[in-house]
């Protein structure tokens, strides 16, 4: 049997721990924060599951992952349909016939497509090379100006000209009247929150969990004591930033309890202008229908900020420069950290969604431990 140390009690670490223990391996999980579940941590306040680190909607087209996660919780039928507030004007997201109708008065898909074609002609058929060009080529200049530019530049702290196109391709564009933010086959929110999923994953007698423990306080001892280490923190921090810092985006969450039943009428409202300092407000009770105390609600404003050492690194910034540096760290890891496996959003420096994290962890289990 192998003695595993897992650094980080987020979804990647917990999935690996669960599978390793199921196969009889002894696992110790250490977590720097004072709670498990990483960024999917949820906590009950007034009968409402509060998503402590921003809105988390589970969505996937991977049936294996969907069945897998359903072992640990029952999912409701929540369908994410955020709205955009641009200086008080309300638009449906993602970009669909409801958005186009409100903006341009067009009624048919053909009229909408004609409008987009007319506006994207400023690109003169050029292949989009950055987020701005990609956005204009998908939805035209009006939507780019009102619903994308301000939001994106706040979120990423840089010009849309200096951002990779793939970020905006995360959002569907549809010529149907369909406000579902995702195209995936399966979607929902776990009834009773996300933390229970990780709790159940870590429940085995073969797993010990210590929170409030930083790997770097005893790195050398851990390396000696354990056969294998699964590291889900930042790969550049692991190597003491020896090749330079990778770039991350951080966030400040401002959570408020209000004595009203329904503050904004939707779980997620994006503020897409450049002037409002936050990107979105979540009203947590709307993720679970009819739950929570009457006349109480909890909202969270999300403010993006530049990451510096000591902040939580929520998003990798996957532009060419950072991806190149990550590759160098990966090569260093392959050379010098043979007993360490780097996984998850931070270990692999990838803008992973939850389903991709589970899938990646299961793949690592397969190569590391076998079926
Ligand atoms: P994490 O959850 O970050 O876990 C890593 C853990 O390692 C952390 O708890 C950290 O404290 C710990 N750690 C790091 N360094 C050390 C150390 N030195 N010692 C000990 N512990 C350490 N995905 C979706 O599918 N749908 C969504 O709607 C969605 N919304 C999101 C919204 C926001 C604002 C953010 C930031 C992410 C969102 N995601 C969403 C992505 C989702 O959060 C991630 O895919 C998933 O949580 C990543 O899991 P992980 O285990 O890789 O990382
Ligand atoms: N985006 C935007 N306007 C919106 C919502 C999203 O321009 O109202 C852009 C923005 O660049 C963002 C990207 O689309 O970073 C991906 O959005 P998503 O909702 O997937 O972001 P996440 O939930 O990962 O923060």
CSV table of C-alpha atoms and ligand atoms in Angstrom, one decimal:
chain,number,residue,atom,x,y,z
A,1,UNK,CA,0.0,0.0,0.0
A,2,UNK,CA,1.2,3.5,-0.8
A,3,UNK,CA,1.2,6.3,1.7
A,4,UNK,CA,-0.3,9.4,0.0
A,5,UNK,CA,-0.1,13.0,1.1
A,6,UNK,CA,-2.7,15.2,-0.5
A,7,UNK,CA,-2.0,19.0,-0.4
A,8,UNK,CA,-5.4,20.8,-0.7
A,9,UNK,CA,-8.8,19.6,0.3
A,10,UNK,CA,-10.5,21.0,-2.8
A,11,UNK,CA,-12.4,18.9,-5.3
A,12,UNK,CA,-9.3,17.5,-7.0
A,13,UNK,CA,-7.6,16.4,-3.8
A,14,UNK,CA,-10.9,15.0,-2.4
A,15,UNK,CA,-11.6,13.0,-5.5
A,16,UNK,CA,-8.2,11.5,-5.5
A,17,UNK,CA,-8.3,10.8,-1.7
A,18,UNK,CA,-11.7,9.1,-2.1
A,19,UNK,CA,-10.5,6.8,-4.9
A,20,UNK,CA,-7.2,6.0,-3.2
A,21,UNK,CA,-8.8,5.1,0.1
A,22,UNK,CA,-11.4,3.0,-1.8
A,23,UNK,CA,-8.5,0.9,-3.1
A,24,UNK,CA,-7.0,0.5,0.3
A,25,UNK,CA,-4.4,3.2,0.4
A,26,UNK,CA,-3.7,5.3,3.4
A,27,UNK,CA,-4.2,9.0,2.7
A,28,UNK,CA,-3.4,12.2,4.7
A,29,UNK,CA,-5.0,15.4,3.5
A,30,UNK,CA,-3.6,18.8,4.6
A,31,UNK,CA,-5.4,22.0,3.8
A,32,UNK,CA,-4.1,25.6,4.4
A,33,UNK,CA,-7.6,27.1,4.9
A,34,UNK,CA,-9.6,26.4,8.1
A,35,UNK,CA,-12.1,24.3,6.2
A,36,UNK,CA,-12.3,21.6,3.5
A,37,UNK,CA,-13.8,21.8,0.0
A,38,UNK,CA,-11.6,24.6,-1.4
A,39,UNK,CA,-13.4,27.0,-3.7
A,40,UNK,CA,-16.6,25.0,-3.7
A,41,UNK,CA,-17.1,25.5,0.0
A,42,UNK,CA,-20.7,26.4,1.0
A,43,UNK,CA,-22.1,27.2,4.4
A,44,UNK,CA,-25.6,27.5,5.7
A,45,UNK,CA,-26.9,30.9,6.8
A,46,UNK,CA,-30.6,31.4,7.7
A,47,UNK,CA,-31.4,28.2,5.8
A,48,UNK,CA,-29.6,29.4,2.7
A,49,UNK,CA,-26.5,27.7,1.3
A,50,UNK,CA,-24.0,30.5,0.8
A,51,UNK,CA,-21.4,29.9,-1.9
A,52,UNK,CA,-18.4,31.4,0.0
A,53,UNK,CA,-16.2,31.7,-3.0
A,54,UNK,CA,-18.6,32.8,-5.7
A,55,UNK,CA,-21.4,31.2,-7.6
A,56,UNK,CA,-20.8,27.5,-8.4
A,57,UNK,CA,-23.1,25.8,-10.8
A,58,UNK,CA,-22.4,22.2,-11.7
A,59,UNK,CA,-22.7,21.5,-15.4
A,60,UNK,CA,-21.3,18.8,-17.6
A,61,UNK,CA,-21.9,16.8,-20.7
A,62,UNK,CA,-19.7,14.0,-19.3
A,63,UNK,CA,-22.2,11.3,-18.1
A,64,UNK,CA,-19.5,9.5,-16.2
A,65,UNK,CA,-18.7,12.6,-14.2
A,66,UNK,CA,-22.4,13.4,-13.7
A,67,UNK,CA,-23.1,9.9,-12.3
A,68,UNK,CA,-20.0,10.1,-10.2
A,69,UNK,CA,-20.9,13.4,-8.5
A,70,UNK,CA,-24.5,12.3,-8.0
A,71,UNK,CA,-23.2,9.6,-5.6
A,72,UNK,CA,-22.4,12.3,-3.1
A,73,UNK,CA,-25.5,14.6,-3.4
A,74,UNK,CA,-28.8,15.0,-4.9
A,75,UNK,CA,-28.9,17.8,-7.5
A,76,UNK,CA,-31.8,20.1,-8.1
A,77,UNK,CA,-33.0,21.3,-11.6
A,78,UNK,CA,-31.4,24.8,-11.3
A,79,UNK,CA,-30.6,26.2,-14.7
A,80,UNK,CA,-28.2,29.1,-14.7
A,81,UNK,CA,-29.8,32.1,-16.5
A,82,UNK,CA,-27.8,35.2,-15.4
A,83,UNK,CA,-28.9,38.6,-16.4
A,84,UNK,CA,-26.8,41.6,-17.3
A,85,UNK,CA,-27.3,45.1,-15.9
A,86,UNK,CA,-25.8,47.7,-18.1
A,87,UNK,CA,-26.4,51.2,-16.5
A,88,UNK,CA,-29.9,50.0,-15.4
A,89,UNK,CA,-30.8,48.3,-18.8
A,90,UNK,CA,-31.4,44.6,-18.3
A,91,UNK,CA,-30.4,42.0,-20.9
A,92,UNK,CA,-30.6,38.2,-20.9
A,93,UNK,CA,-27.5,36.1,-21.0
A,94,UNK,CA,-25.9,34.2,-22.6
A,95,UNK,CA,-26.2,36.0,-25.9
A,96,UNK,CA,-29.4,34.7,-27.5
A,97,UNK,CA,-32.6,35.9,-29.2
A,98,UNK,CA,-33.9,37.5,-26.0
A,99,UNK,CA,-30.8,39.6,-25.9
A,100,UNK,CA,-30.9,40.5,-29.6
A,101,UNK,CA,-34.6,41.3,-29.4
A,102,UNK,CA,-34.1,43.7,-26.5
A,103,UNK,CA,-31.1,45.4,-28.0
A,104,UNK,CA,-32.1,45.7,-31.7
A,105,UNK,CA,-35.8,44.9,-31.8
A,106,UNK,CA,-35.1,42.0,-34.1
A,107,UNK,CA,-37.6,39.1,-34.0
A,108,UNK,CA,-36.3,36.3,-36.2
A,109,UNK,CA,-33.0,34.5,-36.2
A,110,UNK,CA,-32.4,35.7,-39.7
A,111,UNK,CA,-32.7,39.3,-38.7
A,112,UNK,CA,-30.4,38.8,-35.7
A,113,UNK,CA,-27.8,37.1,-37.8
A,114,UNK,CA,-28.0,39.9,-40.4
A,115,UNK,CA,-27.4,42.5,-37.6
A,116,UNK,CA,-24.4,40.5,-36.3
A,117,UNK,CA,-23.0,40.1,-39.8
A,118,UNK,CA,-23.3,43.8,-40.5
A,119,UNK,CA,-21.5,44.7,-37.2
A,120,UNK,CA,-18.7,42.1,-37.5
A,121,UNK,CA,-17.8,43.3,-41.0
A,122,UNK,CA,-15.4,45.8,-39.3
A,123,UNK,CA,-13.1,42.8,-38.9
A,124,UNK,CA,-13.0,42.4,-42.7
A,125,UNK,CA,-13.0,38.6,-42.4
A,126,UNK,CA,-9.8,38.6,-40.2
A,127,UNK,CA,-9.4,35.5,-38.0
A,128,UNK,CA,-10.0,36.6,-34.4
A,129,UNK,CA,-6.7,36.7,-32.5
A,130,UNK,CA,-7.7,38.2,-29.2
A,131,UNK,CA,-10.8,38.4,-27.0
A,132,UNK,CA,-12.0,41.7,-28.5
A,133,UNK,CA,-11.9,40.4,-32.1
A,134,UNK,CA,-13.4,37.0,-31.0
A,135,UNK,CA,-16.3,38.8,-29.3
A,136,UNK,CA,-17.1,41.1,-32.2
A,137,UNK,CA,-17.0,38.2,-34.6
A,138,UNK,CA,-19.5,36.2,-32.5
A,139,UNK,CA,-22.0,38.9,-31.5
A,140,UNK,CA,-21.1,42.3,-33.2
A,141,UNK,CA,-20.0,45.6,-31.7
A,142,UNK,CA,-23.1,46.6,-29.7
A,143,UNK,CA,-23.1,43.6,-27.5
A,144,UNK,CA,-19.3,43.8,-27.2
A,145,UNK,CA,-19.5,47.4,-26.0
A,146,UNK,CA,-22.4,46.9,-23.6
A,147,UNK,CA,-22.1,43.4,-22.3
A,148,UNK,CA,-18.5,42.3,-22.8
A,149,UNK,CA,-15.8,45.0,-22.8
A,150,UNK,CA,-16.5,46.5,-19.4
A,151,UNK,CA,-17.1,43.3,-17.6
A,152,UNK,CA,-14.1,41.5,-19.1
A,153,UNK,CA,-11.7,44.4,-18.5
A,154,UNK,CA,-12.8,44.5,-14.8
A,155,UNK,CA,-12.6,40.8,-14.4
A,156,UNK,CA,-9.1,40.4,-15.9
A,157,UNK,CA,-7.6,43.8,-15.2
A,158,UNK,CA,-6.4,44.3,-18.8
A,159,UNK,CA,-7.5,45.2,-22.2
A,160,UNK,CA,-9.7,42.7,-24.1
A,161,UNK,CA,-7.0,43.1,-26.9
A,162,UNK,CA,-4.5,41.4,-24.5
A,163,UNK,CA,-6.7,38.4,-23.6
A,164,UNK,CA,-7.0,35.0,-25.2
A,165,UNK,CA,-10.1,34.4,-27.4
A,166,UNK,CA,-11.0,31.2,-25.6
A,167,UNK,CA,-12.3,33.0,-22.5
A,168,UNK,CA,-15.3,34.4,-24.4
A,169,UNK,CA,-15.9,31.2,-26.2
A,170,UNK,CA,-16.9,29.8,-22.8
A,171,UNK,CA,-20.3,31.5,-23.3
A,172,UNK,CA,-22.8,30.1,-25.8
A,173,UNK,CA,-24.2,32.3,-28.6
A,174,UNK,CA,-27.6,31.2,-29.7
A,175,UNK,CA,-30.2,32.1,-32.3
A,176,UNK,CA,-32.9,30.7,-30.1
A,177,UNK,CA,-34.9,32.2,-27.3
A,178,UNK,CA,-33.0,30.1,-24.7
A,179,UNK,CA,-31.5,31.8,-21.6
A,180,UNK,CA,-29.6,28.7,-20.4
A,181,UNK,CA,-26.0,29.8,-19.7
A,182,UNK,CA,-24.7,26.4,-20.6
A,183,UNK,CA,-25.0,23.9,-23.5
A,184,UNK,CA,-24.3,20.9,-21.3
A,185,UNK,CA,-26.6,17.9,-21.0
A,186,UNK,CA,-26.6,18.0,-17.2
A,187,UNK,CA,-26.8,20.9,-14.8
A,188,UNK,CA,-27.8,21.6,-11.2
A,189,UNK,CA,-27.0,22.6,-7.7
A,190,UNK,CA,-26.5,20.1,-4.9
A,191,UNK,CA,-29.4,20.2,-2.5
A,192,UNK,CA,-27.8,21.1,0.8
A,193,UNK,CA,-24.7,22.6,-0.7
A,194,UNK,CA,-21.3,21.5,-2.0
A,195,UNK,CA,-19.4,21.0,1.3
A,196,UNK,CA,-21.2,17.7,1.9
A,197,UNK,CA,-19.8,16.3,-1.3
A,198,UNK,CA,-16.2,16.8,-0.1
A,199,UNK,CA,-17.2,15.6,3.4
A,200,UNK,CA,-18.4,12.3,2.0
A,201,UNK,CA,-15.4,11.9,-0.2
A,202,UNK,CA,-13.1,12.3,2.8
A,203,UNK,CA,-15.1,10.2,5.2
A,204,UNK,CA,-13.1,6.9,5.0
A,205,UNK,CA,-11.2,5.6,8.0
A,206,UNK,CA,-8.1,5.4,5.8
A,207,UNK,CA,-8.2,9.2,5.3
A,208,UNK,CA,-7.0,11.8,7.9
A,209,UNK,CA,-7.7,15.4,7.3
A,210,UNK,CA,-5.9,18.4,8.9
A,211,UNK,CA,-7.1,21.9,8.1
A,212,UNK,CA,-5.1,25.1,8.9
A,213,UNK,CA,-1.9,23.4,7.8
A,214,UNK,CA,0.4,24.8,5.2
A,215,UNK,CA,2.5,22.3,3.2
A,216,UNK,CA,5.4,24.8,3.0
A,217,UNK,CA,5.8,24.8,6.8
A,218,UNK,CA,7.2,21.2,6.7
A,219,UNK,CA,7.9,20.6,3.0
A,220,UNK,CA,11.1,18.6,3.5
A,221,UNK,CA,9.6,16.4,6.3
A,222,UNK,CA,6.6,15.6,4.1
A,223,UNK,CA,8.8,14.7,1.2
A,224,UNK,CA,10.6,12.2,3.3
A,225,UNK,CA,7.6,10.8,5.1
A,226,UNK,CA,5.3,10.1,2.2
A,227,UNK,CA,5.7,7.8,-0.8
A,228,UNK,CA,3.7,10.0,-3.1
A,229,UNK,CA,2.4,13.6,-2.9
A,230,UNK,CA,-0.6,15.0,-4.7
A,231,UNK,CA,-0.1,18.7,-4.8
A,232,UNK,CA,-3.1,20.9,-5.7
A,233,UNK,CA,-1.7,24.3,-4.7
A,234,UNK,CA,0.2,26.7,-7.0
A,235,UNK,CA,2.9,25.0,-9.0
A,236,UNK,CA,5.1,28.1,-9.0
A,237,UNK,CA,4.8,28.4,-5.3
A,238,UNK,CA,5.9,24.8,-4.9
A,239,UNK,CA,9.2,25.7,-6.6
A,240,UNK,CA,9.5,29.0,-4.6
A,241,UNK,CA,8.8,31.0,-7.8
A,242,UNK,CA,12.3,30.1,-9.0
A,243,UNK,CA,11.4,30.6,-12.7
A,244,UNK,CA,9.3,33.6,-12.0
A,245,UNK,CA,5.7,34.2,-10.9
A,246,UNK,CA,2.7,32.8,-12.8
A,247,UNK,CA,-0.1,35.3,-13.0
A,248,UNK,CA,-3.4,34.8,-11.2
A,249,UNK,CA,-6.6,36.9,-10.7
A,250,UNK,CA,-7.9,37.2,-7.2
A,251,UNK,CA,-11.3,38.3,-5.9
A,252,UNK,CA,-12.7,40.1,-3.0
A,253,UNK,CA,-16.1,38.8,-1.9
A,254,UNK,CA,-18.4,41.2,0.0
A,255,UNK,CA,-21.2,39.3,1.6
A,256,UNK,CA,-24.3,41.0,3.2
A,257,UNK,CA,-27.3,39.6,5.0
A,258,UNK,CA,-30.4,41.7,4.2
A,259,UNK,CA,-33.9,41.8,5.8
A,260,UNK,CA,-35.7,41.4,2.5
A,261,UNK,CA,-37.2,38.3,0.9
A,262,UNK,CA,-36.0,38.8,-2.6
A,263,UNK,CA,-33.3,41.4,-3.4
A,264,UNK,CA,-32.7,41.1,-7.1
A,265,UNK,CA,-35.1,38.4,-8.5
A,266,UNK,CA,-32.3,36.2,-9.9
A,267,UNK,CA,-29.3,34.2,-8.6
A,268,UNK,CA,-26.8,36.0,-10.7
A,269,UNK,CA,-26.8,39.6,-12.0
A,270,UNK,CA,-23.7,40.8,-13.9
A,271,UNK,CA,-22.8,44.5,-13.9
A,272,UNK,CA,-21.3,44.8,-17.3
A,273,UNK,CA,-20.4,48.5,-17.3
A,274,UNK,CA,-16.8,49.6,-16.7
A,275,UNK,CA,-17.7,52.0,-13.8
A,276,UNK,CA,-19.4,49.7,-11.2
A,277,UNK,CA,-16.4,48.2,-9.3
A,278,UNK,CA,-17.8,44.7,-8.9
A,279,UNK,CA,-18.6,42.3,-11.7
A,280,UNK,CA,-21.6,40.5,-10.3
A,281,UNK,CA,-24.0,40.1,-7.4
A,282,UNK,CA,-25.2,36.7,-6.4
A,283,UNK,CA,-28.3,36.2,-4.3
A,284,UNK,CA,-27.7,32.8,-2.9
A,285,UNK,CA,-31.3,31.7,-2.0
A,286,UNK,CA,-32.2,31.6,-5.7
A,287,UNK,CA,-29.9,28.6,-6.3
A,288,UNK,CA,-32.3,26.5,-4.2
A,289,UNK,CA,-36.0,27.1,-4.8
A,290,UNK,CA,-38.1,28.1,-1.8
A,291,UNK,CA,-35.3,27.5,0.7
A,292,UNK,CA,-34.2,30.0,3.4
A,293,UNK,CA,-36.0,32.1,6.0
A,294,UNK,CA,-38.7,34.5,4.8
A,295,UNK,CA,-37.7,38.1,4.7
A,296,UNK,CA,-34.0,37.2,4.9
A,297,UNK,CA,-31.6,37.0,2.0
A,298,UNK,CA,-27.8,36.8,1.6
A,299,UNK,CA,-26.0,38.6,-1.3
A,300,UNK,CA,-22.4,38.6,-2.4
A,301,UNK,CA,-20.7,41.3,-4.5
A,302,UNK,CA,-17.6,40.0,-6.4
A,303,UNK,CA,-14.7,42.4,-6.9
A,304,UNK,CA,-11.9,41.3,-9.1
A,305,UNK,CA,-8.4,42.3,-8.1
A,306,UNK,CA,-4.7,41.8,-9.0
A,307,UNK,CA,-3.2,38.8,-7.3
A,308,UNK,CA,-0.2,39.3,-5.1
A,309,UNK,CA,1.6,36.8,-2.8
A,310,UNK,CA,-0.7,35.9,0.1
A,311,UNK,CA,-3.9,36.4,-1.8
A,312,UNK,CA,-6.2,33.6,-2.9
A,313,UNK,CA,-5.3,32.8,-6.6
A,314,UNK,CA,-8.8,32.1,-8.0
A,315,UNK,CA,-8.1,32.2,-11.7
A,316,UNK,CA,-5.0,31.3,-13.7
A,317,UNK,CA,-4.5,33.9,-16.5
A,318,UNK,CA,-3.9,31.5,-19.4
A,319,UNK,CA,-2.3,33.8,-22.0
A,320,UNK,CA,0.6,32.7,-24.1
A,321,UNK,CA,3.3,34.1,-21.8
A,322,UNK,CA,1.9,32.4,-18.7
A,323,UNK,CA,1.3,29.1,-20.5
A,324,UNK,CA,4.9,29.1,-21.6
A,325,UNK,CA,6.1,29.7,-18.1
A,326,UNK,CA,3.8,27.0,-16.8
A,327,UNK,CA,5.3,24.6,-19.3
A,328,UNK,CA,8.7,25.4,-17.9
A,329,UNK,CA,7.5,24.7,-14.3
A,330,UNK,CA,6.0,21.4,-15.6
A,331,UNK,CA,9.3,20.4,-17.0
A,332,UNK,CA,11.0,21.3,-13.8
A,333,UNK,CA,8.4,19.2,-11.9
A,334,UNK,CA,9.0,16.2,-14.2
A,335,UNK,CA,12.8,16.5,-13.6
A,336,UNK,CA,13.0,17.4,-9.9
A,337,UNK,CA,9.8,16.3,-8.2
A,338,UNK,CA,9.3,12.8,-9.3
A,339,UNK,CA,7.2,11.7,-6.3
A,340,UNK,CA,4.9,14.7,-6.6
A,341,UNK,CA,1.9,14.8,-8.9
A,342,UNK,CA,0.5,18.3,-9.6
A,343,UNK,CA,-3.3,18.5,-10.1
A,344,UNK,CA,-6.3,20.8,-10.2
A,345,UNK,CA,-6.8,24.4,-11.2
A,346,UNK,CA,-3.6,25.6,-9.5
A,347,UNK,CA,-1.4,22.6,-9.9
A,348,UNK,CA,-2.1,22.3,-13.6
A,349,UNK,CA,-2.6,26.1,-14.1
A,350,UNK,CA,-5.8,25.5,-16.1
A,351,UNK,CA,-9.2,27.3,-16.1
A,352,UNK,CA,-10.9,24.1,-15.1
A,353,UNK,CA,-14.6,23.8,-14.2
A,354,UNK,CA,-15.6,21.4,-11.5
A,355,UNK,CA,-16.5,18.6,-13.9
A,356,UNK,CA,-13.1,18.9,-15.6
A,357,UNK,CA,-11.4,18.7,-12.2
A,358,UNK,CA,-13.2,15.5,-11.3
A,359,UNK,CA,-12.5,14.0,-14.7
A,360,UNK,CA,-8.8,15.0,-14.5
A,361,UNK,CA,-8.5,13.6,-11.0
A,362,UNK,CA,-10.1,10.3,-12.1
A,363,UNK,CA,-7.6,10.1,-14.9
A,364,UNK,CA,-4.7,10.6,-12.6
A,365,UNK,CA,-6.2,7.9,-10.3
A,366,UNK,CA,-6.2,5.5,-13.2
A,367,UNK,CA,-2.6,6.1,-14.2
A,368,UNK,CA,-1.4,6.3,-10.6
A,369,UNK,CA,-3.3,3.5,-9.0
A,370,UNK,CA,-5.1,1.6,-11.8
A,371,UNK,CA,-8.7,0.6,-12.1
B,1,LIG,P1,-9.2,24.5,-5.1
B,1,LIG,O1,-10.7,24.4,-4.8
B,1,LIG,O2,-8.6,25.8,-5.2
B,1,LIG,O3,-8.5,23.6,-4.0
B,1,LIG,C1,-7.1,23.7,-3.8
B,1,LIG,C2,-6.9,23.7,-2.3
B,1,LIG,O4,-5.5,23.6,-2.0
B,1,LIG,C3,-7.4,25.0,-1.7
B,1,LIG,O5,-8.3,24.8,-0.7
B,1,LIG,C4,-6.1,25.7,-1.1
B,1,LIG,O6,-6.3,26.3,0.1
B,1,LIG,C5,-5.2,24.4,-0.8
B,1,LIG,N1,-3.8,24.7,-0.8
B,1,LIG,C6,-3.1,25.5,-1.7
B,1,LIG,N2,-1.8,25.6,-1.3
B,1,LIG,C7,-1.7,24.8,-0.2
B,1,LIG,C8,-0.6,24.6,0.7
B,1,LIG,N3,0.6,25.1,0.5
B,1,LIG,N4,-0.8,23.8,1.8
B,1,LIG,C9,-2.1,23.3,2.1
B,1,LIG,N5,-3.2,23.6,1.3
B,1,LIG,C10,-3.0,24.3,0.2
B,1,LIG,N6,-16.7,25.6,-11.8
B,1,LIG,C11,-17.8,25.2,-12.3
B,1,LIG,O7,-17.9,24.0,-12.7
B,1,LIG,N7,-19.0,25.9,-12.3
B,1,LIG,C12,-19.0,27.2,-11.8
B,1,LIG,O8,-20.1,27.8,-11.8
B,1,LIG,C13,-17.8,27.7,-11.2
B,1,LIG,N8,-17.8,29.0,-10.7
B,1,LIG,C14,-16.6,29.5,-10.2
B,1,LIG,C15,-16.6,30.7,-9.7
B,1,LIG,C16,-15.5,31.3,-9.1
B,1,LIG,C17,-15.5,32.7,-8.6
B,1,LIG,C18,-14.3,30.5,-9.1
B,1,LIG,C19,-13.0,31.1,-8.5
B,1,LIG,C20,-14.3,29.2,-9.7
B,1,LIG,C21,-15.4,28.7,-10.2
B,1,LIG,N9,-15.5,27.4,-10.7
B,1,LIG,C22,-16.6,26.9,-11.3
B,1,LIG,C23,-14.3,26.5,-10.8
B,1,LIG,C24,-14.2,25.6,-9.5
B,1,LIG,O9,-14.1,26.4,-8.4
B,1,LIG,C25,-12.9,24.8,-9.7
B,1,LIG,O10,-12.9,24.0,-10.9
B,1,LIG,C26,-12.6,23.8,-8.5
B,1,LIG,O11,-13.0,24.3,-7.3
B,1,LIG,C27,-11.1,23.5,-8.5
B,1,LIG,O12,-10.8,22.5,-7.5
B,1,LIG,P2,-9.3,22.3,-7.1
B,1,LIG,O13,-9.3,21.2,-6.1
B,1,LIG,O14,-8.5,22.2,-8.3
B,1,LIG,O15,-8.9,23.7,-6.5
B,2,LIG,N1,-18.3,37.7,-19.9
B,2,LIG,C1,-18.7,38.9,-20.3
B,2,LIG,N2,-19.9,39.4,-19.8
B,2,LIG,C2,-20.7,38.8,-19.0
B,2,LIG,C3,-20.3,37.5,-18.6
B,2,LIG,C4,-19.1,37.0,-19.0
B,2,LIG,O1,-18.0,39.6,-21.0
B,2,LIG,O2,-21.8,39.3,-18.6
B,2,LIG,C5,-17.0,37.2,-20.3
B,2,LIG,C6,-15.8,37.5,-19.4
B,2,LIG,O3,-14.7,37.8,-20.1
B,2,LIG,C7,-15.7,36.3,-18.6
B,2,LIG,C8,-15.9,35.2,-19.6
B,2,LIG,O4,-17.0,35.8,-20.4
B,2,LIG,O5,-14.4,36.2,-18.0
B,2,LIG,C9,-16.3,33.9,-19.1
B,2,LIG,O6,-17.5,34.0,-18.3
B,2,LIG,P1,-17.9,33.0,-17.2
B,2,LIG,O7,-19.2,33.3,-16.7
B,2,LIG,O8,-17.6,31.6,-17.8
B,2,LIG,O9,-16.8,33.3,-16.1
B,2,LIG,P2,-16.5,32.7,-14.7
B,2,LIG,O10,-17.8,32.2,-14.1
B,2,LIG,O11,-15.5,31.6,-14.9
B,2,LIG,O12,-15.9,33.8,-13.9
